[in-house]
Amino acid sequence: MAKFRISANMEFVKSADKSFVEGVNIASELGYKYVEPMVHTGWGLLSEVGYFHSFSMEEDPLLMKEICDEAGVKISSFSGHSPLMKPEAAVPRLTRAIQFANATGAKFVNSDEMLKPDWMNDKDAFEAMKYSLTKANMVAKRYGVYICIEPHGIYTKTAQGLLNIVNLVKSPNIAVNWDTGNSYLAGEEDPYEGLELVKSHVRHVHAKDISMNHSDKERGKVTGTPVGCACGEGVVDWERIIHILKPLDREIFFSVECGTIDEADRSIKFLKKVFGSDLIDD
């Protein structure tokens, strides 16, 4: 039977213009034992001046680990979203994120298909994605890391579309990161039926709730959203999600994706109650 761990996706400090170091320390103060950093290639201006939480993969991965160790938190996974239809960007980005995961003790790198160029047809898109995932999977297998694809784009807005991408490369290292908010907002199908369809592939969850106001404005009009409201304060049926995933024989991270520090505080308190004895809190 599944057991669950709670992590904080670092997006929760984005609205507060906090750096990676500040964000990690705030997560620790809120009681999070794990964080999911966002990583990027190159040198981002806002990150370099301490106004943004994303961590450059030009840095030493052990520097990231030292920062987390000092705050008393571990790294659950990486937000390594890469444009799968642009192999020249996706392959080096995913490769580096996988190496970062290995160096810091994480097992999951999360991504989605991202945007399809206007000039690209569906056939070419899937050939490009297959190339990107084939190359990245070679690295993931060496390091024992999972590449987890989430619902967030034009192809992954349905569960079958998500599986079509996951199954491009037959590998246990390519899995699903189920995003509870994106699957709901897409409005293409019942999100719980969608989860039932892909659950055997789920290794990681983005715990994203959607407020009623957000739902009224965007459901059926978008394929995803950066962050949601505090877990337990929106439309997501968390007990049903847990019931669907419970039969899986593995540990599953629920990485909270919300928009503010206060929402992250309320989210961890709510999820601890919902998980009860199924939570691994160490």
PDB file of C-alpha atoms in Angstrom:
ATOM      1  CA  MET A   1       0.000   0.000   0.000  1.00  0.00           C
ATOM      2  CA  ALA A   2       1.194   3.512  -0.781  1.00  0.00           C
ATOM      3  CA  LYS A   3       2.702   5.857   1.760  1.00  0.00           C
ATOM      4  CA  PHE A   4       2.994   9.582   1.210  1.00  0.00           C
ATOM      5  CA  ARG A   5       5.514  12.360   1.785  1.00  0.00           C
ATOM      6  CA  ILE A   6       4.938  16.121   1.557  1.00  0.00           C
ATOM      7  CA  SER A   7       7.231  18.518  -0.284  1.00  0.00           C
ATOM      8  CA  ALA A   8       7.131  22.217  -1.133  1.00  0.00           C
ATOM      9  CA  ASN A   9       7.497  23.259  -4.749  1.00  0.00           C
ATOM     10  CA  MET A  10       9.558  26.442  -4.511  1.00  0.00           C
ATOM     11  CA  GLU A  11       6.962  28.420  -6.497  1.00  0.00           C
ATOM     12  CA  PHE A  12       5.346  29.339  -3.177  1.00  0.00           C
ATOM     13  CA  VAL A  13       7.936  32.101  -2.647  1.00  0.00           C
ATOM     14  CA  LYS A  14       7.789  33.480  -6.189  1.00  0.00           C
ATOM     15  CA  SER A  15       5.192  36.133  -5.322  1.00  0.00           C
ATOM     16  CA  ALA A  16       7.366  37.275  -2.411  1.00  0.00           C
ATOM     17  CA  ASP A  17      10.440  37.757  -4.642  1.00  0.00           C
ATOM     18  CA  LYS A  18      12.539  35.452  -2.469  1.00  0.00           C
ATOM     19  CA  SER A  19      15.821  33.810  -3.405  1.00  0.00           C
ATOM     20  CA  PHE A  20      16.449  30.063  -3.380  1.00  0.00           C
ATOM     21  CA  VAL A  21      18.235  30.265  -0.034  1.00  0.00           C
ATOM     22  CA  GLU A  22      15.436  32.320   1.541  1.00  0.00           C
ATOM     23  CA  GLY A  23      12.808  30.003   0.115  1.00  0.00           C
ATOM     24  CA  VAL A  24      14.453  26.883   1.492  1.00  0.00           C
ATOM     25  CA  ASN A  25      14.699  28.435   4.946  1.00  0.00           C
ATOM     26  CA  ILE A  26      11.057  29.534   4.869  1.00  0.00           C
ATOM     27  CA  ALA A  27       9.963  26.037   3.818  1.00  0.00           C
ATOM     28  CA  SER A  28      11.871  24.591   6.756  1.00  0.00           C
ATOM     29  CA  GLU A  29      10.274  27.079   9.162  1.00  0.00           C
ATOM     30  CA  LEU A  30       6.819  26.047   7.905  1.00  0.00           C
ATOM     31  CA  GLY A  31       7.580  22.422   8.718  1.00  0.00           C
ATOM     32  CA  TYR A  32       8.415  21.050   5.287  1.00  0.00           C
ATOM     33  CA  LYS A  33      11.007  18.288   5.315  1.00  0.00           C
ATOM     34  CA  TYR A  34      11.434  18.309   1.513  1.00  0.00           C
ATOM     35  CA  VAL A  35      11.531  20.895  -1.272  1.00  0.00           C
ATOM     36  CA  GLU A  36      11.195  20.735  -5.047  1.00  0.00           C
ATOM     37  CA  PRO A  37      13.590  23.296  -6.549  1.00  0.00           C
ATOM     38  CA  MET A  38      13.142  24.834  -9.973  1.00  0.00           C
ATOM     39  CA  VAL A  39      16.341  24.635 -12.011  1.00  0.00           C
ATOM     40  CA  HIS A  40      17.493  26.457 -15.118  1.00  0.00           C
ATOM     41  CA  THR A  41      20.436  26.535 -17.488  1.00  0.00           C
ATOM     42  CA  GLY A  42      22.545  29.664 -17.899  1.00  0.00           C
ATOM     43  CA  TRP A  43      22.487  32.588 -15.508  1.00  0.00           C
ATOM     44  CA  GLY A  44      19.103  34.159 -14.754  1.00  0.00           C
ATOM     45  CA  LEU A  45      19.183  37.850 -13.841  1.00  0.00           C
ATOM     46  CA  LEU A  46      16.456  37.693 -11.178  1.00  0.00           C
ATOM     47  CA  SER A  47      17.988  34.607  -9.586  1.00  0.00           C
ATOM     48  CA  GLU A  48      21.450  36.115  -9.535  1.00  0.00           C
ATOM     49  CA  VAL A  49      20.256  39.217  -7.676  1.00  0.00           C
ATOM     50  CA  GLY A  50      18.185  37.181  -5.209  1.00  0.00           C
ATOM     51  CA  TYR A  51      14.685  38.042  -6.422  1.00  0.00           C
ATOM     52  CA  PHE A  52      13.763  34.623  -7.808  1.00  0.00           C
ATOM     53  CA  HIS A  53      13.943  31.102  -6.412  1.00  0.00           C
ATOM     54  CA  SER A  54      15.171  29.155  -9.464  1.00  0.00           C
ATOM     55  CA  PHE A  55      18.660  27.622  -9.112  1.00  0.00           C
ATOM     56  CA  SER A  56      21.157  27.678 -11.959  1.00  0.00           C
ATOM     57  CA  MET A  57      22.511  24.311 -13.051  1.00  0.00           C
ATOM     58  CA  GLU A  58      25.774  26.070 -13.899  1.00  0.00           C
ATOM     59  CA  GLU A  59      26.381  25.943 -10.137  1.00  0.00           C
ATOM     60  CA  ASP A  60      27.743  22.942  -8.241  1.00  0.00           C
ATOM     61  CA  PRO A  61      24.843  20.628  -7.262  1.00  0.00           C
ATOM     62  CA  LEU A  62      26.521  20.010  -3.926  1.00  0.00           C
ATOM     63  CA  LEU A  63      26.173  23.728  -3.181  1.00  0.00           C
ATOM     64  CA  MET A  64      22.412  23.262  -3.439  1.00  0.00           C
ATOM     65  CA  LYS A  65      22.622  20.242  -1.154  1.00  0.00           C
ATOM     66  CA  GLU A  66      24.666  22.208   1.395  1.00  0.00           C
ATOM     67  CA  ILE A  67      22.049  24.975   1.446  1.00  0.00           C
ATOM     68  CA  CYS A  68      19.290  22.437   2.051  1.00  0.00           C
ATOM     69  CA  ASP A  69      21.297  20.509   4.629  1.00  0.00           C
ATOM     70  CA  GLU A  70      21.871  23.702   6.617  1.00  0.00           C
ATOM     71  CA  ALA A  71      18.126  24.371   6.628  1.00  0.00           C
ATOM     72  CA  GLY A  72      17.328  20.797   7.656  1.00  0.00           C
ATOM     73  CA  VAL A  73      15.450  19.866   4.482  1.00  0.00           C
ATOM     74  CA  LYS A  74      16.014  17.334   1.702  1.00  0.00           C
ATOM     75  CA  ILE A  75      15.321  17.537  -2.015  1.00  0.00           C
ATOM     76  CA  SER A  76      12.367  15.470  -3.169  1.00  0.00           C
ATOM     77  CA  SER A  77      12.449  16.234  -6.866  1.00  0.00           C
ATOM     78  CA  PHE A  78      13.265  18.866  -9.444  1.00  0.00           C
ATOM     79  CA  SER A  79      11.057  21.120 -11.509  1.00  0.00           C
ATOM     80  CA  GLY A  80      13.105  20.566 -14.634  1.00  0.00           C
ATOM     81  CA  HIS A  81      10.430  21.422 -17.183  1.00  0.00           C
ATOM     82  CA  SER A  82      11.918  21.184 -20.637  1.00  0.00           C
ATOM     83  CA  PRO A  83      10.440  21.744 -24.128  1.00  0.00           C
ATOM     84  CA  LEU A  84      10.266  18.152 -25.363  1.00  0.00           C
ATOM     85  CA  MET A  85       9.420  19.331 -28.874  1.00  0.00           C
ATOM     86  CA  LYS A  86      12.690  21.295 -28.955  1.00  0.00           C
ATOM     87  CA  PRO A  87      15.367  18.583 -28.493  1.00  0.00           C
ATOM     88  CA  GLU A  88      18.261  21.041 -28.703  1.00  0.00           C
ATOM     89  CA  ALA A  89      16.973  22.558 -25.455  1.00  0.00           C
ATOM     90  CA  ALA A  90      15.259  19.592 -23.804  1.00  0.00           C
ATOM     91  CA  VAL A  91      18.079  17.051 -24.002  1.00  0.00           C
ATOM     92  CA  PRO A  92      20.836  19.097 -22.292  1.00  0.00           C
ATOM     93  CA  ARG A  93      18.367  20.566 -19.793  1.00  0.00           C
ATOM     94  CA  LEU A  94      16.930  17.195 -18.738  1.00  0.00           C
ATOM     95  CA  THR A  95      20.382  15.604 -18.734  1.00  0.00           C
ATOM     96  CA  ARG A  96      21.734  18.203 -16.324  1.00  0.00           C
ATOM     97  CA  ALA A  97      18.633  18.038 -14.121  1.00  0.00           C
ATOM     98  CA  ILE A  98      18.996  14.258 -13.848  1.00  0.00           C
ATOM     99  CA  GLN A  99      22.630  14.647 -12.835  1.00  0.00           C
ATOM    100  CA  PHE A 100      21.596  17.262 -10.260  1.00  0.00           C
ATOM    101  CA  ALA A 101      18.998  14.862  -8.883  1.00  0.00           C
ATOM    102  CA  ASN A 102      21.565  12.103  -8.515  1.00  0.00           C
ATOM    103  CA  ALA A 103      24.084  14.398  -6.805  1.00  0.00           C
ATOM    104  CA  THR A 104      21.534  15.699  -4.306  1.00  0.00           C
ATOM    105  CA  GLY A 105      19.690  12.475  -3.472  1.00  0.00           C
ATOM    106  CA  ALA A 106      16.483  13.166  -5.413  1.00  0.00           C
ATOM    107  CA  LYS A 107      14.801  10.570  -7.627  1.00  0.00           C
ATOM    108  CA  PHE A 108      12.399  12.602  -9.754  1.00  0.00           C
ATOM    109  CA  VAL A 109      12.729  15.223 -12.492  1.00  0.00           C
ATOM    110  CA  ASN A 110       9.378  16.683 -13.540  1.00  0.00           C
ATOM    111  CA  SER A 111       8.564  17.979 -17.002  1.00  0.00           C
ATOM    112  CA  ASP A 112       5.773  18.307 -19.564  1.00  0.00           C
ATOM    113  CA  GLU A 113       5.651  18.729 -23.331  1.00  0.00           C
ATOM    114  CA  MET A 114       5.537  22.551 -23.045  1.00  0.00           C
ATOM    115  CA  LEU A 115       4.639  24.572 -26.153  1.00  0.00           C
ATOM    116  CA  LYS A 116       4.307  23.274 -29.713  1.00  0.00           C
ATOM    117  CA  PRO A 117       5.816  25.573 -32.354  1.00  0.00           C
ATOM    118  CA  ASP A 118       3.265  26.879 -34.856  1.00  0.00           C
ATOM    119  CA  TRP A 119       5.182  25.370 -37.778  1.00  0.00           C
ATOM    120  CA  MET A 120       5.227  21.844 -36.302  1.00  0.00           C
ATOM    121  CA  ASN A 121       2.531  19.254 -37.043  1.00  0.00           C
ATOM    122  CA  ASP A 122       1.519  16.455 -34.668  1.00  0.00           C
ATOM    123  CA  LYS A 123       3.624  13.793 -36.387  1.00  0.00           C
ATOM    124  CA  ASP A 124       6.771  15.888 -36.176  1.00  0.00           C
ATOM    125  CA  ALA A 125       5.948  16.862 -32.592  1.00  0.00           C
ATOM    126  CA  PHE A 126       5.802  13.270 -31.426  1.00  0.00           C
ATOM    127  CA  GLU A 127       8.966  12.351 -33.306  1.00  0.00           C
ATOM    128  CA  ALA A 128      10.780  15.244 -31.622  1.00  0.00           C
ATOM    129  CA  MET A 129       9.436  14.265 -28.194  1.00  0.00           C
ATOM    130  CA  LYS A 130      10.452  10.647 -28.742  1.00  0.00           C
ATOM    131  CA  TYR A 131      13.989  11.747 -29.587  1.00  0.00           C
ATOM    132  CA  SER A 132      14.204  13.993 -26.506  1.00  0.00           C
ATOM    133  CA  LEU A 133      12.892  11.296 -24.176  1.00  0.00           C
ATOM    134  CA  THR A 134      15.041   8.562 -25.724  1.00  0.00           C
ATOM    135  CA  LYS A 135      18.202  10.568 -25.109  1.00  0.00           C
ATOM    136  CA  ALA A 136      17.140  11.675 -21.626  1.00  0.00           C
ATOM    137  CA  ASN A 137      16.091   8.142 -20.681  1.00  0.00           C
ATOM    138  CA  MET A 138      19.607   6.848 -21.371  1.00  0.00           C
ATOM    139  CA  VAL A 139      20.869   9.213 -18.692  1.00  0.00           C
ATOM    140  CA  ALA A 140      17.966   8.558 -16.309  1.00  0.00           C
ATOM    141  CA  LYS A 141      18.639   4.802 -16.403  1.00  0.00           C
ATOM    142  CA  ARG A 142      22.303   5.301 -15.549  1.00  0.00           C
ATOM    143  CA  TYR A 143      21.462   7.433 -12.510  1.00  0.00           C
ATOM    144  CA  GLY A 144      18.314   5.653 -11.352  1.00  0.00           C
ATOM    145  CA  VAL A 145      16.160   8.777 -11.738  1.00  0.00           C
ATOM    146  CA  TYR A 146      12.558   9.010 -12.952  1.00  0.00           C
ATOM    147  CA  ILE A 147      11.534  11.504 -15.641  1.00  0.00           C
ATOM    148  CA  CYS A 148       7.950  12.318 -14.686  1.00  0.00           C
ATOM    149  CA  ILE A 149       5.657  13.855 -17.307  1.00  0.00           C
ATOM    150  CA  GLU A 150       2.719  15.909 -16.050  1.00  0.00           C
ATOM    151  CA  PRO A 151      -0.551  17.130 -17.563  1.00  0.00           C
ATOM    152  CA  HIS A 152       0.067  20.719 -18.633  1.00  0.00           C
ATOM    153  CA  GLY A 153      -0.066  21.069 -22.413  1.00  0.00           C
ATOM    154  CA  ILE A 154      -2.098  20.456 -25.537  1.00  0.00           C
ATOM    155  CA  TYR A 155      -1.260  16.740 -25.641  1.00  0.00           C
ATOM    156  CA  THR A 156      -1.282  16.000 -21.909  1.00  0.00           C
ATOM    157  CA  LYS A 157      -4.629  17.672 -21.167  1.00  0.00           C
ATOM    158  CA  THR A 158      -6.172  14.195 -21.297  1.00  0.00           C
ATOM    159  CA  ALA A 159      -4.962  11.071 -19.526  1.00  0.00           C
ATOM    160  CA  GLN A 160      -4.654   9.178 -22.797  1.00  0.00           C
ATOM    161  CA  GLY A 161      -2.633  12.009 -24.292  1.00  0.00           C
ATOM    162  CA  LEU A 162      -0.347  11.875 -21.272  1.00  0.00           C
ATOM    163  CA  LEU A 163       0.093   8.122 -21.718  1.00  0.00           C
ATOM    164  CA  ASN A 164       0.838   8.602 -25.418  1.00  0.00           C
ATOM    165  CA  ILE A 165       3.915  10.622 -24.443  1.00  0.00           C
ATOM    166  CA  VAL A 166       4.965   8.404 -21.527  1.00  0.00           C
ATOM    167  CA  ASN A 167       4.769   5.365 -23.813  1.00  0.00           C
ATOM    168  CA  LEU A 168       6.912   6.906 -26.566  1.00  0.00           C
ATOM    169  CA  VAL A 169       9.870   5.235 -24.858  1.00  0.00           C
ATOM    170  CA  LYS A 170       9.229   1.940 -23.108  1.00  0.00           C
ATOM    171  CA  SER A 171      11.133   2.488 -19.889  1.00  0.00           C
ATOM    172  CA  PRO A 172      10.377   2.207 -16.166  1.00  0.00           C
ATOM    173  CA  ASN A 173      12.296   5.476 -15.757  1.00  0.00           C
ATOM    174  CA  ILE A 174       9.666   7.478 -17.636  1.00  0.00           C
ATOM    175  CA  ALA A 175       6.655   7.976 -15.421  1.00  0.00           C
ATOM    176  CA  VAL A 176       3.834  10.372 -14.494  1.00  0.00           C
ATOM    177  CA  ASN A 177       3.790  13.403 -12.232  1.00  0.00           C
ATOM    178  CA  TRP A 178       0.036  13.845 -11.719  1.00  0.00           C
ATOM    179  CA  ASP A 179      -0.893  17.520 -11.381  1.00  0.00           C
ATOM    180  CA  THR A 180      -4.206  17.695  -9.536  1.00  0.00           C
ATOM    181  CA  GLY A 181      -4.902  21.275 -10.593  1.00  0.00           C
ATOM    182  CA  ASN A 182      -3.904  21.134 -14.256  1.00  0.00           C
ATOM    183  CA  SER A 183      -5.921  17.969 -14.874  1.00  0.00           C
ATOM    184  CA  TYR A 184      -8.987  19.688 -13.420  1.00  0.00           C
ATOM    185  CA  LEU A 185      -8.564  23.020 -15.226  1.00  0.00           C
ATOM    186  CA  ALA A 186      -8.130  21.414 -18.645  1.00  0.00           C
ATOM    187  CA  GLY A 187     -11.795  20.399 -18.402  1.00  0.00           C
ATOM    188  CA  GLU A 188     -11.457  17.693 -21.044  1.00  0.00           C
ATOM    189  CA  GLU A 189     -12.449  14.783 -18.789  1.00  0.00           C
ATOM    190  CA  ASP A 190     -13.190  13.831 -15.204  1.00  0.00           C
ATOM    191  CA  PRO A 191      -9.778  14.270 -13.522  1.00  0.00           C
ATOM    192  CA  TYR A 192     -10.333  11.351 -11.150  1.00  0.00           C
ATOM    193  CA  GLU A 193     -11.165   9.001 -14.009  1.00  0.00           C
ATOM    194  CA  GLY A 194      -8.029  10.309 -15.694  1.00  0.00           C
ATOM    195  CA  LEU A 195      -5.961   9.506 -12.623  1.00  0.00           C
ATOM    196  CA  GLU A 196      -7.417   5.988 -12.548  1.00  0.00           C
ATOM    197  CA  LEU A 197      -6.215   5.506 -16.124  1.00  0.00           C
ATOM    198  CA  VAL A 198      -2.610   6.568 -15.466  1.00  0.00           C
ATOM    199  CA  LYS A 199      -2.191   5.625 -11.795  1.00  0.00           C
ATOM    200  CA  SER A 200       0.125   2.659 -12.420  1.00  0.00           C
ATOM    201  CA  HIS A 201       2.639   5.144 -13.886  1.00  0.00           C
ATOM    202  CA  VAL A 202       2.352   7.759 -11.107  1.00  0.00           C
ATOM    203  CA  ARG A 203       5.547   8.309  -9.122  1.00  0.00           C
ATOM    204  CA  HIS A 204       5.030  11.924  -8.055  1.00  0.00           C
ATOM    205  CA  VAL A 205       2.123  14.335  -7.547  1.00  0.00           C
ATOM    206  CA  HIS A 206       1.899  18.105  -7.830  1.00  0.00           C
ATOM    207  CA  ALA A 207      -0.547  18.950  -5.056  1.00  0.00           C
ATOM    208  CA  LYS A 208      -2.332  21.902  -6.616  1.00  0.00           C
ATOM    209  CA  ASP A 209      -5.811  22.987  -5.525  1.00  0.00           C
ATOM    210  CA  ILE A 210      -7.974  25.315  -7.612  1.00  0.00           C
ATOM    211  CA  SER A 211     -10.213  27.957  -6.055  1.00  0.00           C
ATOM    212  CA  MET A 212     -13.829  28.198  -7.172  1.00  0.00           C
ATOM    213  CA  ASN A 213     -13.164  31.652  -8.619  1.00  0.00           C
ATOM    214  CA  HIS A 214     -10.186  30.334 -10.589  1.00  0.00           C
ATOM    215  CA  SER A 215     -12.281  27.423 -11.810  1.00  0.00           C
ATOM    216  CA  ASP A 216     -15.090  29.688 -13.008  1.00  0.00           C
ATOM    217  CA  LYS A 217     -12.656  31.871 -14.954  1.00  0.00           C
ATOM    218  CA  GLU A 218     -10.391  29.322 -16.600  1.00  0.00           C
ATOM    219  CA  ARG A 219     -11.700  25.751 -16.551  1.00  0.00           C
ATOM    220  CA  GLY A 220     -11.854  24.452 -20.087  1.00  0.00           C
ATOM    221  CA  LYS A 221      -9.949  27.470 -21.400  1.00  0.00           C
ATOM    222  CA  VAL A 222      -6.399  26.550 -20.327  1.00  0.00           C
ATOM    223  CA  THR A 223      -4.306  23.395 -20.101  1.00  0.00           C
ATOM    224  CA  GLY A 224      -2.583  24.306 -16.855  1.00  0.00           C
ATOM    225  CA  THR A 225      -1.617  27.007 -14.396  1.00  0.00           C
ATOM    226  CA  PRO A 226       1.611  27.822 -12.508  1.00  0.00           C
ATOM    227  CA  VAL A 227       0.161  27.596  -9.002  1.00  0.00           C
ATOM    228  CA  GLY A 228      -3.114  27.042  -7.210  1.00  0.00           C
ATOM    229  CA  CYS A 229      -4.646  28.022  -3.889  1.00  0.00           C
ATOM    230  CA  ALA A 230      -3.946  26.370  -0.545  1.00  0.00           C
ATOM    231  CA  CYS A 231      -4.627  22.637  -0.537  1.00  0.00           C
ATOM    232  CA  GLY A 232      -8.039  21.966   0.973  1.00  0.00           C
ATOM    233  CA  GLU A 233      -9.463  25.370   0.047  1.00  0.00           C
ATOM    234  CA  GLY A 234     -10.469  24.601  -3.533  1.00  0.00           C
ATOM    235  CA  VAL A 235     -12.331  22.123  -5.707  1.00  0.00           C
ATOM    236  CA  VAL A 236      -9.950  19.139  -5.495  1.00  0.00           C
ATOM    237  CA  ASP A 237     -11.248  16.034  -3.712  1.00  0.00           C
ATOM    238  CA  TRP A 238      -8.085  15.024  -1.867  1.00  0.00           C
ATOM    239  CA  GLU A 239      -9.550  11.985  -0.144  1.00  0.00           C
ATOM    240  CA  ARG A 240     -10.586  10.592  -3.516  1.00  0.00           C
ATOM    241  CA  ILE A 241      -7.088  11.111  -4.914  1.00  0.00           C
ATOM    242  CA  ILE A 242      -5.554   9.321  -1.946  1.00  0.00           C
ATOM    243  CA  HIS A 243      -8.080   6.493  -2.335  1.00  0.00           C
ATOM    244  CA  ILE A 244      -7.079   6.047  -6.004  1.00  0.00           C
ATOM    245  CA  LEU A 245      -3.338   6.027  -5.268  1.00  0.00           C
ATOM    246  CA  LYS A 246      -3.456   4.054  -2.020  1.00  0.00           C
ATOM    247  CA  PRO A 247      -3.248   0.577  -3.663  1.00  0.00           C
ATOM    248  CA  LEU A 248       0.123   1.418  -5.249  1.00  0.00           C
ATOM    249  CA  ASP A 249       3.060  -0.251  -3.535  1.00  0.00           C
ATOM    250  CA  ARG A 250       5.386   2.754  -3.337  1.00  0.00           C
ATOM    251  CA  GLU A 251       6.145   6.040  -1.617  1.00  0.00           C
ATOM    252  CA  ILE A 252       4.659   9.026  -3.431  1.00  0.00           C
ATOM    253  CA  PHE A 253       5.630  12.660  -2.947  1.00  0.00           C
ATOM    254  CA  PHE A 254       2.868  15.269  -2.900  1.00  0.00           C
ATOM    255  CA  SER A 255       4.694  18.476  -3.803  1.00  0.00           C
ATOM    256  CA  VAL A 256       2.573  21.504  -2.893  1.00  0.00           C
ATOM    257  CA  GLU A 257       2.187  24.029  -5.731  1.00  0.00           C
ATOM    258  CA  CYS A 258       0.595  27.157  -4.328  1.00  0.00           C
ATOM    259  CA  GLY A 259       1.142  30.881  -4.803  1.00  0.00           C
ATOM    260  CA  THR A 260       2.033  32.358  -1.402  1.00  0.00           C
ATOM    261  CA  ILE A 261       3.861  31.599   1.814  1.00  0.00           C
ATOM    262  CA  ASP A 262       0.611  31.649   3.792  1.00  0.00           C
ATOM    263  CA  GLU A 263      -0.944  29.151   1.380  1.00  0.00           C
ATOM    264  CA  ALA A 264       2.062  26.854   1.791  1.00  0.00           C
ATOM    265  CA  ASP A 265       1.572  27.036   5.556  1.00  0.00           C
ATOM    266  CA  ARG A 266      -2.107  26.115   5.323  1.00  0.00           C
ATOM    267  CA  SER A 267      -1.409  23.408   2.747  1.00  0.00           C
ATOM    268  CA  ILE A 268       1.017  21.404   4.857  1.00  0.00           C
ATOM    269  CA  LYS A 269      -1.308  21.524   7.848  1.00  0.00           C
ATOM    270  CA  PHE A 270      -4.214  20.312   5.731  1.00  0.00           C
ATOM    271  CA  LEU A 271      -2.308  17.507   4.006  1.00  0.00           C
ATOM    272  CA  LYS A 272      -0.938  16.187   7.288  1.00  0.00           C
ATOM    273  CA  LYS A 273      -4.501  15.780   8.522  1.00  0.00           C
ATOM    274  CA  VAL A 274      -5.729  14.165   5.311  1.00  0.00           C
ATOM    275  CA  PHE A 275      -2.849  11.684   5.075  1.00  0.00           C
ATOM    276  CA  GLY A 276      -3.031  10.706   8.740  1.00  0.00           C
ATOM    277  CA  SER A 277      -1.174   7.467   9.396  1.00  0.00           C
ATOM    278  CA  ASP A 278      -0.326   7.111   5.699  1.00  0.00           C
ATOM    279  CA  LEU A 279       2.101  10.046   5.970  1.00  0.00           C
ATOM    280  CA  ILE A 280       5.839   9.443   6.296  1.00  0.00           C
ATOM    281  CA  ASP A 281       6.970  12.491   8.262  1.00  0.00           C
ATOM    282  CA  ASP A 282      10.721  12.120   8.675  1.00  0.00           C
TER     283      ASP A 282
END
